[in-house]
CSV table of C-alpha atoms in Angstrom, one decimal:
chain,number,residue,atom,x,y,z
L,1,MET,CA,106.4,103.5,74.4
L,2,SER,CA,103.2,101.8,73.3
L,3,THR,CA,101.4,99.5,75.8
L,4,PRO,CA,101.7,96.3,73.6
L,5,ARG,CA,105.5,96.9,73.4
L,6,VAL,CA,105.8,97.5,77.1
L,7,LEU,CA,103.7,94.4,77.8
L,8,GLY,CA,105.8,92.2,75.5
L,9,ARG,CA,109.0,93.5,77.1
L,10,THR,CA,107.6,92.9,80.6
L,11,CYS,CA,106.4,89.4,79.7
L,12,ALA,CA,109.9,88.6,78.5
L,13,ALA,CA,111.4,89.9,81.8
L,14,GLU,CA,108.9,88.0,83.9
L,15,TRP,CA,109.7,84.8,82.0
L,16,ALA,CA,113.4,85.2,82.6
L,17,ARG,CA,112.8,86.0,86.3
L,18,LEU,CA,110.6,83.0,86.7
L,19,TRP,CA,113.1,80.5,85.3
L,20,THR,CA,116.2,82.0,86.9
L,21,VAL,CA,114.9,81.3,90.4
L,22,ARG,CA,115.8,78.0,91.9
L,23,THR,CA,112.3,77.6,93.6
L,24,SER,CA,110.6,77.4,90.2
L,25,TRP,CA,112.7,74.4,89.2
L,26,TRP,CA,112.0,72.7,92.5
L,27,PHE,CA,108.3,73.1,92.0
L,28,LEU,CA,108.6,71.7,88.5
L,29,LEU,CA,110.6,68.7,89.8
L,30,ALA,CA,108.0,68.0,92.4
L,31,ALA,CA,105.2,68.0,89.8
L,32,ALA,CA,107.2,65.8,87.5
L,33,VAL,CA,108.0,63.3,90.2
L,34,VAL,CA,104.4,63.0,91.3
L,35,LEU,CA,102.9,62.7,87.8
L,36,LEU,CA,105.5,60.4,86.3
L,37,GLY,CA,105.8,58.4,89.5
L,38,VAL,CA,102.1,57.8,89.8
L,39,GLY,CA,101.9,56.9,86.1
L,40,ALA,CA,104.7,54.4,86.3
L,41,LEU,CA,103.4,52.8,89.6
L,42,VAL,CA,99.8,52.4,88.3
L,43,GLY,CA,101.1,51.0,85.0
L,44,THR,CA,103.3,48.5,86.8
L,45,GLU,CA,100.4,47.4,89.0
L,46,VAL,CA,98.1,47.0,86.0
L,47,ALA,CA,100.8,44.9,84.3
L,48,GLY,CA,100.8,42.4,87.1
L,49,GLU,CA,97.0,41.9,87.0
L,50,PRO,CA,95.2,39.3,84.9
L,51,ALA,CA,94.2,40.4,81.5
L,52,THR,CA,90.5,41.6,81.3
L,53,GLY,CA,90.0,42.0,77.6
L,54,SER,CA,90.5,45.3,75.7
L,55,PRO,CA,93.0,47.8,77.1
L,56,GLU,CA,91.8,50.6,79.4
L,57,PRO,CA,92.7,54.3,78.7
L,58,ALA,CA,95.9,55.4,80.4
L,59,TRP,CA,94.6,59.0,80.4
L,60,ARG,CA,92.5,58.3,83.5
L,61,VAL,CA,95.7,57.7,85.5
L,62,ALA,CA,97.1,61.0,84.4
L,63,SER,CA,93.9,62.9,85.3
L,64,ALA,CA,93.8,61.4,88.8
L,65,ALA,CA,97.6,62.1,89.3
L,66,VAL,CA,97.0,65.8,88.6
L,67,VAL,CA,94.9,66.1,91.7
L,68,PRO,CA,97.9,66.0,94.1
L,69,ALA,CA,100.4,67.3,91.5
L,70,GLN,CA,98.5,70.5,90.9
L,71,PHE,CA,99.7,72.0,94.2
L,72,ALA,CA,103.3,72.1,92.9
L,73,LEU,CA,102.2,73.9,89.8
L,74,LEU,CA,100.0,76.4,91.8
L,75,GLY,CA,103.0,77.0,94.1
L,76,LEU,CA,105.1,77.8,91.0
L,77,ALA,CA,102.6,80.4,89.8
L,78,LEU,CA,102.1,81.9,93.3
L,79,THR,CA,105.7,82.4,94.1
L,80,ALA,CA,106.2,84.1,90.7
L,81,VAL,CA,104.0,86.9,92.1
L,82,THR,CA,105.0,87.0,95.8
L,83,ALA,CA,108.7,86.3,95.7
L,84,ASP,CA,109.9,89.9,95.2
L,85,HIS,CA,107.5,91.3,97.7
L,86,GLY,CA,109.3,89.3,100.4
L,87,THR,CA,112.8,90.4,99.2
L,88,GLY,CA,111.9,94.0,98.4
L,89,GLY,CA,112.6,93.5,94.7
L,90,ILE,CA,109.2,94.8,93.8
L,91,VAL,CA,110.4,98.4,94.3
L,92,PRO,CA,113.0,98.3,91.4
L,93,THR,CA,110.6,96.2,89.4
L,94,LEU,CA,108.0,99.0,89.6
L,95,GLN,CA,110.6,101.6,88.8
L,96,TRP,CA,111.4,99.6,85.7
L,97,THR,CA,107.8,99.0,84.8
L,98,PRO,CA,105.7,101.7,86.5
L,99,ARG,CA,102.5,100.8,84.6
L,100,ARG,CA,101.1,98.5,87.3
L,101,SER,CA,98.3,97.1,85.2
L,102,VAL,CA,100.8,96.1,82.6
L,103,LEU,CA,103.1,94.5,85.2
L,104,PHE,CA,100.2,92.6,86.8
L,105,THR,CA,98.9,91.4,83.4
L,106,ALA,CA,102.4,90.2,82.4
L,107,ARG,CA,103.0,88.4,85.7
L,108,ALA,CA,99.6,86.7,85.6
L,109,ALA,CA,100.0,85.7,81.9
L,110,VAL,CA,103.5,84.2,82.3
L,111,ALA,CA,102.7,82.4,85.6
L,112,VAL,CA,99.3,81.0,84.4
L,113,LEU,CA,100.5,80.0,81.0
L,114,SER,CA,103.7,78.4,82.3
L,115,ALA,CA,101.8,76.4,84.9
L,116,THR,CA,99.2,75.3,82.4
L,117,ALA,CA,101.7,74.2,79.7
L,118,LEU,CA,103.7,72.3,82.3
L,119,GLY,CA,100.5,70.6,83.6
L,120,VAL,CA,99.4,69.5,80.2
L,121,VAL,CA,102.9,68.2,79.2
L,122,LEU,CA,103.5,66.4,82.4
L,123,ALA,CA,100.0,64.9,82.3
L,124,ALA,CA,100.6,63.5,78.9
L,125,ALA,CA,104.0,62.1,80.1
L,126,SER,CA,102.2,60.5,83.0
L,127,ALA,CA,99.8,58.8,80.8
L,128,GLY,CA,102.6,57.7,78.5
L,129,ALA,CA,104.5,56.3,81.5
L,130,ALA,CA,101.5,54.4,82.6
L,131,ALA,CA,100.9,52.9,79.2
L,132,LEU,CA,104.5,51.9,78.8
L,133,ALA,CA,104.8,50.3,82.3
L,134,SER,CA,101.5,48.4,81.8
L,135,GLY,CA,102.9,46.2,79.0
L,136,GLY,CA,100.0,46.9,76.7
L,137,ARG,CA,97.2,46.7,79.3
L,138,LEU,CA,96.7,50.5,79.0
L,139,ASP,CA,96.5,52.4,75.8
L,140,LEU,CA,96.4,56.1,74.7
L,141,PRO,CA,93.3,56.7,72.5
L,142,ALA,CA,93.6,60.2,70.9
L,143,ALA,CA,90.0,61.2,71.6
L,144,ASP,CA,90.3,60.5,75.3
L,145,GLY,CA,93.6,62.3,75.4
L,146,VAL,CA,92.2,65.5,73.9
L,147,SER,CA,89.3,65.5,76.5
L,148,VAL,CA,91.6,64.8,79.5
L,149,LEU,CA,94.3,67.2,78.6
L,150,GLY,CA,91.7,69.9,77.9
L,151,THR,CA,90.3,69.3,81.4
L,152,VAL,CA,93.8,69.4,82.9
L,153,ALA,CA,94.5,72.7,81.2
L,154,LEU,CA,91.3,74.2,82.5
L,155,VAL,CA,91.8,73.0,86.1
L,156,VAL,CA,95.5,74.1,86.2
L,157,ALA,CA,94.9,77.4,84.5
L,158,ALA,CA,92.0,78.3,86.9
L,159,GLY,CA,94.0,77.1,89.9
L,160,ALA,CA,97.1,79.1,88.8
L,161,ALA,CA,95.0,82.2,88.3
L,162,LEU,CA,93.5,81.8,91.7
L,163,ALA,CA,97.0,81.5,93.2
L,164,VAL,CA,98.3,84.5,91.3
L,165,GLY,CA,95.3,86.6,92.4
L,166,LEU,CA,95.7,85.6,96.1
L,167,GLY,CA,99.5,86.2,95.8
L,168,ALA,CA,98.9,89.7,94.5
L,169,LEU,CA,96.2,90.4,97.0
L,170,LEU,CA,98.1,89.2,100.1
L,171,ARG,CA,101.7,89.9,99.0
L,172,SER,CA,102.9,87.1,101.1
L,173,THR,CA,104.0,83.7,100.0
L,174,ALA,CA,103.1,82.0,103.3
L,175,GLY,CA,99.7,83.6,103.5
L,176,ALA,CA,98.8,82.9,99.8
L,177,LEU,CA,99.9,79.3,100.1
L,178,VAL,CA,97.7,78.8,103.2
L,179,GLY,CA,94.8,80.4,101.3
L,180,VAL,CA,95.3,78.1,98.3
L,181,PHE,CA,95.5,75.0,100.5
L,182,LEU,CA,92.4,76.0,102.4
L,183,LEU,CA,90.3,76.7,99.3
L,184,VAL,CA,91.6,73.8,97.2
L,185,LEU,CA,92.2,71.0,99.7
L,186,VAL,CA,91.3,71.6,103.4
L,187,LEU,CA,87.9,73.3,103.3
L,188,PRO,CA,86.3,71.1,100.6
L,189,LEU,CA,87.3,68.0,102.5
L,190,LEU,CA,86.2,69.2,105.9
L,191,LEU,CA,82.9,70.8,104.9
L,192,GLY,CA,82.1,68.1,102.3
L,193,ASN,CA,82.3,65.4,105.1
L,194,ALA,CA,80.8,67.4,107.9
L,195,GLY,CA,77.4,66.0,107.4
L,196,TRP,CA,75.5,69.3,107.6
L,197,THR,CA,73.5,70.5,104.7
L,198,TRP,CA,74.9,74.1,104.8
L,199,ALA,CA,78.5,72.7,104.9
L,200,THR,CA,77.9,70.5,101.9
L,201,ALA,CA,76.4,73.4,100.0
L,202,VAL,CA,79.4,75.6,100.8
L,203,ALA,CA,81.9,72.8,99.8
L,204,GLU,CA,80.2,72.5,96.4
L,205,VAL,CA,81.1,76.0,95.5
L,206,LEU,CA,84.7,75.9,96.5
L,207,PRO,CA,87.4,75.6,93.8
L,208,GLY,CA,88.8,72.4,95.2
L,209,THR,CA,85.5,70.6,94.8
L,210,GLY,CA,85.2,71.8,91.2
L,211,ALA,CA,88.8,70.7,90.4
L,212,VAL,CA,88.3,67.1,91.7
L,213,SER,CA,84.9,66.9,90.0
L,214,LEU,CA,86.4,67.7,86.6
L,215,LEU,CA,89.6,65.7,87.0
L,216,LEU,CA,87.9,62.5,88.3
L,217,GLY,CA,84.8,62.9,86.2
L,218,GLU,CA,82.5,62.7,89.2
L,219,ASP,CA,79.4,64.8,89.8
L,220,GLY,CA,79.0,65.8,93.4
L,221,GLN,CA,75.8,66.4,95.3
L,222,GLY,CA,74.2,69.0,93.1
L,223,THR,CA,77.4,69.7,91.1
L,224,THR,CA,77.6,68.9,87.4
L,225,ARG,CA,80.8,69.2,85.4
L,226,GLN,CA,79.5,72.3,83.8
L,227,ALA,CA,78.8,73.9,87.2
L,228,ALA,CA,82.2,72.8,88.5
L,229,GLY,CA,83.9,74.5,85.5
L,230,ALA,CA,81.9,77.7,86.2
L,231,VAL,CA,82.9,77.6,89.9
L,232,LEU,CA,86.6,77.4,89.0
L,233,LEU,CA,86.4,80.2,86.5
L,234,ALA,CA,84.4,82.4,89.0
L,235,TRP,CA,87.0,81.9,91.7
L,236,ALA,CA,89.9,82.5,89.2
L,237,GLY,CA,88.3,85.7,87.9
L,238,GLY,CA,87.4,87.0,91.3
L,239,ALA,CA,90.9,86.4,92.7
L,240,LEU,CA,92.6,88.1,89.7
L,241,LEU,CA,90.3,91.1,90.0
L,242,LEU,CA,91.1,91.5,93.7
L,243,GLY,CA,94.8,91.0,93.0
L,244,TRP,CA,94.8,93.6,90.3
L,245,LEU,CA,92.9,96.1,92.5
L,246,ARG,CA,95.5,95.7,95.2
L,247,THR,CA,98.3,96.0,92.7
L,248,VAL,CA,97.2,99.3,91.1
L,249,ARG,CA,95.8,101.0,94.3
L,250,ASP,CA,98.1,100.2,97.2
L,251,ASP,CA,101.7,101.2,97.7
L,252,VAL,CA,104.3,98.5,98.1
L,253,ARG,CA,106.6,98.1,101.0
């Protein structure tokens, strides 16, 4: 059977497996609650403030809400890779699809694209909720929407790729989750506020710093938005490479 046909069949199987697991729906619900909840709360707060002239873009609310909500989407992508390693289901999976590079490509593609699509849709819904709850104080300019949703897509896709790569590398849901939290949340905060020059320099090249810089539109010390995007893509590409190498070279247990 040709490789494209096997890849298509494997992608279909991975898609079905992803959405027949209850955990995926819980992660989706968590992301939806955070994004829609933040949008509605901020919109309600803005509605109670005095009018200040022309409406502000609601897209900023959605962009900021993605910062915490992204962890649910990264968890969804990560467990798509690690779940059957914990249950032993990876053995029959490899018997069904023995071409390991094809299996890894299909899993990465389905997990990353699913997380990215959900992130973009929920971010748009968050901005809509904010605009609706604000009573006209927030609006939805199309140009800003394209920019913000494009940034959300980049951040979530890179983060999901990082999660997939770590999941395939470590083959442990707990270990990969700890790794993602360290790289995206804990280490950027600790090192960025440590006050040491070397710690700040390290924090600037961590994926969490790049994600916050892009989503909030802030340049860090020595970090531009272009550099932040490059950092995210480098981490994503490196993690996927390591995950692929572990997948094709090491036996599963």
